[in-house]
Amino acid sequence: MSASWVGGGVPTSPLSTSSLGVGTPTSPSAAPRQTPSQSVPQLAPMRTVGHGVPRIDAVERVTGQAGYTRDLRREGMLFARLLTSPHPHARIVSIDTSRAVALPGVRAIVSHFTHPDIVYSSGSIAGGAQYNDTAKDNTLHKRYMFGNPVRYVGEPVAAVAAVDRHAAEEAARLITVEYEELPFVLDVEEALAPGAPQIWPEGNIGLNGQNQPRPLGGRQGDPEAGFAAAHRILEGRYTTSFAQDAQLEPRSVLAEWEGDKLILHTPTQGISNCRHDNARDLGLEDHQVQVICHYMGGGFGDKNGSYYHDLIAATLARETSTPVKLEVTRKEDWLGTHGRWHTTQDLRVGFTNDGVVTAIQQRAYSGMGPFLRRSGGLSGIDAYACPNVDRQIYPVHTNRTVSGNMRAPSEPQGFFPIQSLMDDVAYAVGMDPVDFALRNMRRPTEQVRFTNYSLEECIARGAELFDWRNRWRPTPGADAGPIKRGAGFAFMMFRSGVGPSSAILRLDGTTGRCTLFVGVTDIGPGAKTTMALIAAEELGASLDQVDVVWGDTDRCPYSVGESGSRTTIMTGYAVVEAARDLKRQIAERGTPGTSEVLIASATPNPSTQGRQRLCFGAHFCEVEVDVQLGHVRVTKFVAVHESGRILNPLPARDQIRGAVLQGISMALKEDLLYDARNGQPLTAGYYGARHLTHLDAPQIEVEFIETDDGFGPFGAKTVGEAGIIHSPTAVGNAIYNAIGRRMKDLPITRARILEALA
Amino acid sequence: MKAFKNWNARSIAMAVDLARQARADGQSVSFAGGGTDLLQLVKDHIPNRPGQGEPDVLVSLKGIDGPSRIEMTTGGGVTIGALATLTAVSESLVVRDRFNAIAEAAAVVATPQIRNVGTVGGNLAQRPWCWYFRNGFPCYKAGGDRCFSAGGENQLHAIFGGGPSYIVHPSDLAPALVAFGATFRIAGSGGERTVSAPDFFVPPRTDAQHENVLADDEVLVGVDVPAPAAGTRSTYHKIMDREAWTHALSSAAVVMQMDGDVCRRASIVLGGVAPIPWRVPEAEALLAGQRVTPELARRVGEVAVTGARPLAKNAYKVPLTRGVVERTVLALASRA
């Protein structure tokens, strides 16, 4: 069979002969096209992308054939378990392993005392600098595989490798650790008060890449003049809670050494980052580490890059010269990985009587736990056009568990406070919150241009679908009776930037099949399928003629990692470029014959030439609040998003729905409660943290406004994180509209509603 | 998880005997019904019996046939075997027809998966879900000498009958069975004994460590519910902080004997608010011989919570419980 189909032949797959399919594949021109910024163009349908395709690995996943890391076995493999700190802050005086070592089947025990020098990759560095190897080397706040002192409950203290799970767990319990307990602090403001327990010698404010305790944020315009020009000022204090990523699959790692090469099977969102992190931490070259992740059970951010579990498993495997699989319990996973940083925020907004915001001030504290796994930043204020802004955001160290990036890391807990306060401002000036947003939201300017702008269309379409004018109550809390309805609105804009990634395509002349090599792992959004769709589209092939090789650093080229909603945009664009390379080769040399193979590859690093590339969205939520029982029920939720061209509508809609649900759960349920007297976490796990169940999930209507701004693969933008950014705010604003009480603390529990109404 | 032995009993007598033998050999024993919670306790190294170590032996009751049955008695009551699953109870036509509150209570426990496996006996004898106990604190319930909730995080804890422990009883079936005047049959080394439902549950002032009268060598065998009087109707209303897989923040089992639109007699038993199923006799008395109006239901709700003594962080349970009682009483009386 020859490969005559490449370049726009007749599609042979039923999947691609949709009624919407056209004969010739459309492909974006090499140069970005000019797109009007104020209107939404009608997109011509494409051949393969955009038609709603089931995931190519759906059957393996739902029939149990997919091998997740925990399913892997090796002949003679050892099982490893952790011993973690029971104290929020303590110095380890000694570790006695004699009883554990004596247990039959125990092969190795590692701890701070056996391996004191292995720095766990990210160290403790603020503001995105964790992606910088130099900053990792220079930071004063090094985070070790096993630390001493331990600084949070759940921090690893030791690990055991044994012949089976029981022996490993029992041995871990037989280790006797002598601790000298140290004073601890859980609250971000208490951590900055004079005399607070010091988690680091440099104090409790997170250090930046230059080892300085500087706040994030900064000043724009003239905030003092802006407040002076205001007719009125509203202010408020808001708190948002810690939300664990809570992905279904807890971490597990299978580590095996072949000579001086380490093979790590580990659930990671980014095999390339994971390889680089582990190689540096273990003193290896990147090529000496192979990271494999074929299937994973979700990540939401806390599986990006490497984790200390990788280092511990690798160390035990090296000590024992045997493959080692490390497994953790749900509780260890909950406390030992990370979740969304909790915050305490003071906000002030100055505005004119006709509803123009003149100044915004923010003083915020992001609770990071003892290490800066990620930045602690907060977004939301930048969604407004107000030129006069004063923001100071302190990443604060506490002895709570570590915070890090979770699905839109800085956004939901940044948007909720400012958009709650802006909602108050709208009511204060007698404006519909939608009209107020249209007056004050950020738009492209001569100085800061966007690749396109569609927020108005999102808001208008959402208001229409939701019937905002009829559902929103001009007077909050106006309904009679114990069950009151209300409607809330929130909007967002979020990064969809372009950047480097790689892809390889191999066309086999004998079989006529194409193999796509991409370094994705698929944390849930269906990246494998998306990459295959993009290749098929650009090649004019059908989806079932493209095989995908993924999730293995030795077989796949560099990929950015599935974080920051970048995979579709960056790796997807590399697939487009690789397909173009393949088509060029075919044009030059003809299609490969039997026993001939063509290899094409691309590592594009596109640029928007200074323009901002953003996705947009508007959420409309209706709630019923039972003021007698404090119950909140979401009765309607409309999510309209512009995420460029939607390459696969099925998972794209599910991504928005899942993110909205996660946002509703954050708004109403989730927290990690600590006992202030002893620093112990009380609600780790699905039962205690009160995540939504299926019965709590309302129907969520999702609509996309599709555009093609000429960037990304066929104009695709961010989807995965977009839906969680403003959904908690829409819920909170709807509750205000229903009961006339501003709920400023997340989660908005039944207890808080009843207390507010008491 | 500590490795343990599993012994399958073929009869209750054999189960009791196996447990006695194991104990005589110095081993720690637990009876296992569905095991949905027991195995989690074992995995978490939380004692199933206060003051005892982790079980060396589980005596599994699953293979015993008799105690899983649900049967109408000749007098018009029902006998529910302690090994009946919660799903079986919720789907039993006899229970649904005559003892609706019991069926409704069984139907709102946890999740379908847990109800398919979890048993009546396990539900009634389960350990508390207080987060201190479940996180391994050395509290009364673990055999210790303190209640950590009293001065700590007590959002989910008792507003009635607390002290020195402030747990809330986690069973949904318990309030419904108390409201129907059930009796519990218990087997042990000394033979079988019967206790009334209210006497099965033990307030912390009597025994801060145990939630019920079961001795270490005893196992719950079944529940007998007497025939209801003519005109009896009942319901169970459970408030949770999500729609499934959690315990009651507050709940009410209400049984009313109606004569036309007049309530002759009422039982109101609260769940999720006290260390035992909490009966509110003053509220019940308000209903006797009365037509149930919205105003009366409101007063019943108010009287039901007059004795409430909330802790620092659970005051919301007072208006919540007032509302639950008011709504449940009114809805049940209005039911055709």
Short mmCIF file of C-alpha atoms in Angstrom, two decimals, chain A residues 411-661:
data_model
loop_
_atom_site.label_atom_id
_atom_site.label_comp_id
_atom_site.label_asym_id
_atom_site.label_seq_id
_atom_site.Cartn_x
_atom_site.Cartn_y
_atom_site.Cartn_z
CA GLU A 411 -6.68 32.69 39.26
CA PRO A 412 -9.79 31.43 41.12
CA GLN A 413 -8.52 32.61 44.49
CA GLY A 414 -7.44 35.87 42.85
CA PHE A 415 -10.64 36.47 40.90
CA PHE A 416 -13.06 35.63 43.72
CA PRO A 417 -12.14 38.54 46.00
CA ILE A 418 -11.83 41.28 43.39
CA GLN A 419 -14.90 40.26 41.42
CA SER A 420 -16.91 39.94 44.64
CA LEU A 421 -15.92 43.47 45.55
CA MET A 422 -16.61 44.73 42.02
CA ASP A 423 -20.05 43.15 42.29
CA ASP A 424 -20.61 45.24 45.42
CA VAL A 425 -19.45 48.34 43.56
CA ALA A 426 -21.95 47.66 40.76
CA TYR A 427 -24.82 47.44 43.25
CA ALA A 428 -23.50 50.54 45.04
CA VAL A 429 -23.74 52.64 41.88
CA GLY A 430 -27.02 51.05 40.87
CA MET A 431 -25.66 49.22 37.85
CA ASP A 432 -26.35 45.78 36.52
CA PRO A 433 -23.10 43.83 37.20
CA VAL A 434 -22.93 42.87 33.52
CA ASP A 435 -23.10 46.50 32.41
CA PHE A 436 -20.55 47.37 35.08
CA ALA A 437 -18.18 44.73 33.74
CA LEU A 438 -18.59 45.97 30.18
CA ARG A 439 -17.64 49.44 31.39
CA ASN A 440 -14.60 48.41 33.41
CA MET A 441 -13.12 45.26 31.95
CA ARG A 442 -9.74 45.36 30.32
CA ARG A 443 -9.63 45.77 26.54
CA PRO A 444 -6.82 45.97 24.03
CA THR A 445 -5.18 49.39 23.75
CA GLU A 446 -2.79 51.01 21.33
CA GLN A 447 0.02 50.22 23.75
CA VAL A 448 -1.04 46.66 24.59
CA ARG A 449 -2.53 44.89 21.61
CA PHE A 450 -4.15 41.46 21.71
CA THR A 451 -4.18 38.85 18.98
CA ASN A 452 -7.97 39.06 19.23
CA TYR A 453 -10.62 40.11 21.75
CA SER A 454 -13.98 38.46 22.18
CA LEU A 455 -14.96 39.02 25.79
CA GLU A 456 -17.95 41.18 24.83
CA GLU A 457 -19.29 38.41 22.64
CA CYS A 458 -18.84 35.86 25.42
CA ILE A 459 -20.71 38.05 27.87
CA ALA A 460 -23.51 38.91 25.42
CA ARG A 461 -24.02 35.31 24.39
CA GLY A 462 -23.91 34.05 27.96
CA ALA A 463 -26.41 36.65 29.13
CA GLU A 464 -28.73 35.63 26.31
CA LEU A 465 -28.44 31.88 26.95
CA PHE A 466 -28.89 32.37 30.67
CA ASP A 467 -31.70 34.94 30.36
CA TRP A 468 -29.73 37.20 32.69
CA ARG A 469 -32.11 40.15 32.53
CA ASN A 470 -34.93 38.05 33.93
CA ARG A 471 -33.00 35.91 36.37
CA TRP A 472 -30.94 38.62 38.05
CA ARG A 473 -32.66 40.45 40.95
CA PRO A 474 -32.00 44.21 41.00
CA THR A 475 -32.64 44.03 44.75
CA PRO A 476 -30.61 41.26 46.42
CA GLY A 477 -32.46 38.98 48.80
CA ALA A 478 -35.82 40.17 47.54
CA ASP A 479 -37.49 36.77 47.20
CA ALA A 480 -40.07 35.92 49.82
CA GLY A 481 -40.11 32.55 51.50
CA PRO A 482 -37.31 30.39 52.82
CA ILE A 483 -35.97 29.47 49.40
CA LYS A 484 -34.50 32.45 47.61
CA ARG A 485 -33.14 32.57 44.10
CA GLY A 486 -30.37 34.73 42.79
CA ALA A 487 -28.11 35.10 39.79
CA GLY A 488 -24.43 35.88 39.58
CA PHE A 489 -22.00 36.73 36.83
CA ALA A 490 -18.24 36.65 36.43
CA PHE A 491 -15.81 36.98 33.55
CA MET A 492 -12.20 36.19 32.87
CA MET A 493 -9.32 36.51 30.50
CA PHE A 494 -6.37 34.14 30.71
CA ARG A 495 -3.09 33.44 28.99
CA SER A 496 -2.99 31.42 25.78
CA GLY A 497 0.59 32.18 24.90
CA VAL A 498 2.59 30.45 22.22
CA GLY A 499 5.97 28.85 22.80
CA PRO A 500 8.43 26.12 21.90
CA SER A 501 7.78 22.42 21.69
CA SER A 502 8.64 19.54 19.39
CA ALA A 503 7.06 16.79 17.33
CA ILE A 504 8.30 14.05 15.01
CA LEU A 505 6.35 12.35 12.24
CA ARG A 506 7.37 9.12 10.56
CA LEU A 507 5.70 7.98 7.36
CA ASP A 508 6.16 4.30 6.57
CA GLY A 509 5.95 3.68 2.83
CA THR A 510 5.28 -0.02 3.34
CA THR A 511 2.21 0.32 5.49
CA GLY A 512 1.18 3.80 4.49
CA ARG A 513 0.76 4.64 8.14
CA CYS A 514 2.03 7.66 9.93
CA THR A 515 3.50 7.60 13.44
CA LEU A 516 3.45 10.74 15.52
CA PHE A 517 5.99 11.06 18.33
CA VAL A 518 4.99 13.62 20.97
CA GLY A 519 6.12 13.94 24.56
CA VAL A 520 2.66 14.28 26.04
CA THR A 521 1.22 12.12 28.83
CA ASP A 522 -2.47 13.06 28.84
CA ILE A 523 -3.58 14.10 32.30
CA GLY A 524 -7.21 14.01 31.21
CA PRO A 525 -7.97 16.48 28.43
CA GLY A 526 -7.26 13.93 25.69
CA ALA A 527 -3.91 15.24 24.48
CA LYS A 528 -3.00 12.07 22.58
CA THR A 529 -6.20 12.28 20.57
CA THR A 530 -5.79 15.99 19.98
CA MET A 531 -2.26 15.54 18.67
CA ALA A 532 -3.42 12.80 16.29
CA LEU A 533 -6.29 14.98 15.09
CA ILE A 534 -3.94 17.85 14.36
CA ALA A 535 -1.57 15.61 12.40
CA ALA A 536 -4.45 14.05 10.45
CA GLU A 537 -5.89 17.45 9.65
CA GLU A 538 -2.67 18.94 8.40
CA LEU A 539 -1.76 15.82 6.43
CA GLY A 540 -5.22 15.34 4.99
CA ALA A 541 -5.24 11.87 6.50
CA SER A 542 -7.88 10.16 8.54
CA LEU A 543 -7.46 9.81 12.28
CA ASP A 544 -7.04 6.04 12.19
CA GLN A 545 -4.07 6.35 9.85
CA VAL A 546 -2.07 8.11 12.56
CA ASP A 547 -0.47 6.16 15.40
CA VAL A 548 0.70 8.10 18.42
CA VAL A 549 3.79 7.36 20.49
CA TRP A 550 3.74 9.33 23.71
CA GLY A 551 4.85 9.46 27.31
CA ASP A 552 8.45 8.24 27.02
CA THR A 553 11.46 10.55 27.03
CA ASP A 554 13.59 8.03 25.12
CA ARG A 555 11.09 7.73 22.29
CA CYS A 556 9.50 11.17 22.15
CA PRO A 557 10.91 14.63 21.57
CA TYR A 558 10.69 17.49 24.05
CA SER A 559 7.24 18.66 25.05
CA VAL A 560 6.44 21.55 27.35
CA GLY A 561 4.50 19.44 29.81
CA GLU A 562 0.82 19.50 30.47
CA SER A 563 0.63 22.56 32.62
CA GLY A 564 -0.34 26.11 31.91
CA SER A 565 -2.81 24.85 29.29
CA ARG A 566 0.09 24.77 26.85
CA THR A 567 0.08 21.33 25.31
CA THR A 568 -2.50 21.87 22.59
CA ILE A 569 -1.13 25.29 21.73
CA MET A 570 2.59 24.58 21.80
CA THR A 571 3.03 20.88 21.13
CA GLY A 572 0.00 20.97 18.84
CA TYR A 573 1.64 23.68 16.77
CA ALA A 574 4.82 21.62 16.58
CA VAL A 575 2.71 18.82 15.14
CA VAL A 576 1.37 21.20 12.49
CA GLU A 577 4.91 22.22 11.58
CA ALA A 578 6.14 18.62 11.51
CA ALA A 579 3.26 17.72 9.19
CA ARG A 580 4.18 20.61 6.93
CA ASP A 581 7.76 19.37 6.89
CA LEU A 582 6.52 15.95 5.89
CA LYS A 583 4.40 17.42 3.10
CA ARG A 584 7.40 19.40 1.86
CA GLN A 585 9.48 16.24 1.75
CA ILE A 586 6.75 14.45 -0.16
CA ALA A 587 6.50 17.35 -2.57
CA GLU A 588 10.25 17.18 -3.16
CA ARG A 589 10.79 13.42 -3.23
CA GLY A 590 7.38 11.93 -3.79
CA THR A 591 5.56 9.56 -1.49
CA PRO A 592 7.76 6.85 0.00
CA GLY A 593 7.55 3.47 -1.67
CA THR A 594 7.73 0.06 -0.07
CA SER A 595 10.60 -0.18 2.44
CA GLU A 596 11.01 3.58 2.35
CA VAL A 597 10.44 5.81 5.31
CA LEU A 598 10.20 9.57 5.64
CA ILE A 599 10.99 11.31 8.94
CA ALA A 600 9.81 14.84 9.55
CA SER A 601 10.24 16.95 12.65
CA ALA A 602 9.73 20.44 13.94
CA THR A 603 10.65 22.51 16.95
CA PRO A 604 8.92 25.81 16.26
CA ASN A 605 9.15 28.70 18.68
CA PRO A 606 6.46 31.06 17.39
CA SER A 607 5.92 34.59 18.61
CA THR A 608 2.92 36.91 18.73
CA GLN A 609 5.25 39.86 18.12
CA GLY A 610 4.44 41.57 21.39
CA ARG A 611 0.72 41.06 21.23
CA GLN A 612 -1.07 39.39 24.12
CA ARG A 613 -2.83 36.18 23.34
CA LEU A 614 -5.67 35.45 25.74
CA CYS A 615 -8.73 33.29 26.01
CA PHE A 616 -11.98 34.70 27.34
CA GLY A 617 -15.02 33.49 29.21
CA ALA A 618 -18.23 34.54 30.93
CA HIS A 619 -20.04 32.52 33.58
CA PHE A 620 -23.64 32.93 34.68
CA CYS A 621 -24.89 31.06 37.70
CA GLU A 622 -28.27 30.78 39.34
CA VAL A 623 -28.62 29.45 42.86
CA GLU A 624 -31.39 28.62 45.24
CA VAL A 625 -30.49 29.33 48.85
CA ASP A 626 -32.61 27.76 51.53
CA VAL A 627 -32.19 30.37 54.25
CA GLN A 628 -33.70 28.12 56.89
CA LEU A 629 -31.37 25.17 56.26
CA GLY A 630 -28.46 27.13 54.75
CA HIS A 631 -28.48 24.96 51.68
CA VAL A 632 -27.15 26.26 48.36
CA ARG A 633 -28.21 24.55 45.18
CA VAL A 634 -26.85 25.60 41.80
CA THR A 635 -29.91 25.49 39.56
CA LYS A 636 -28.43 26.80 36.34
CA PHE A 637 -24.92 27.40 35.07
CA VAL A 638 -24.03 28.80 31.68
CA ALA A 639 -20.38 28.93 30.61
CA VAL A 640 -19.52 30.69 27.37
CA HIS A 641 -15.88 30.53 26.40
CA GLU A 642 -13.72 31.72 23.57
CA SER A 643 -10.78 29.36 23.41
CA GLY A 644 -9.96 29.87 19.76
CA ARG A 645 -10.84 27.01 17.49
CA ILE A 646 -12.09 23.95 19.36
CA LEU A 647 -10.17 20.98 18.03
CA ASN A 648 -12.22 18.28 19.73
CA PRO A 649 -15.55 19.48 21.13
CA LEU A 650 -16.24 16.38 23.25
CA PRO A 651 -13.32 16.63 25.68
CA ALA A 652 -13.27 20.44 25.35
CA ARG A 653 -16.79 20.71 26.74
CA ASP A 654 -15.93 18.20 29.43
CA GLN A 655 -12.88 20.21 30.37
CA ILE A 656 -15.01 23.30 30.90
CA ARG A 657 -17.64 21.32 32.80
CA GLY A 658 -15.06 19.65 35.00
CA ALA A 659 -13.36 22.95 35.73
CA VAL A 660 -16.66 24.66 36.55
CA LEU A 661 -17.55 21.82 38.92
#
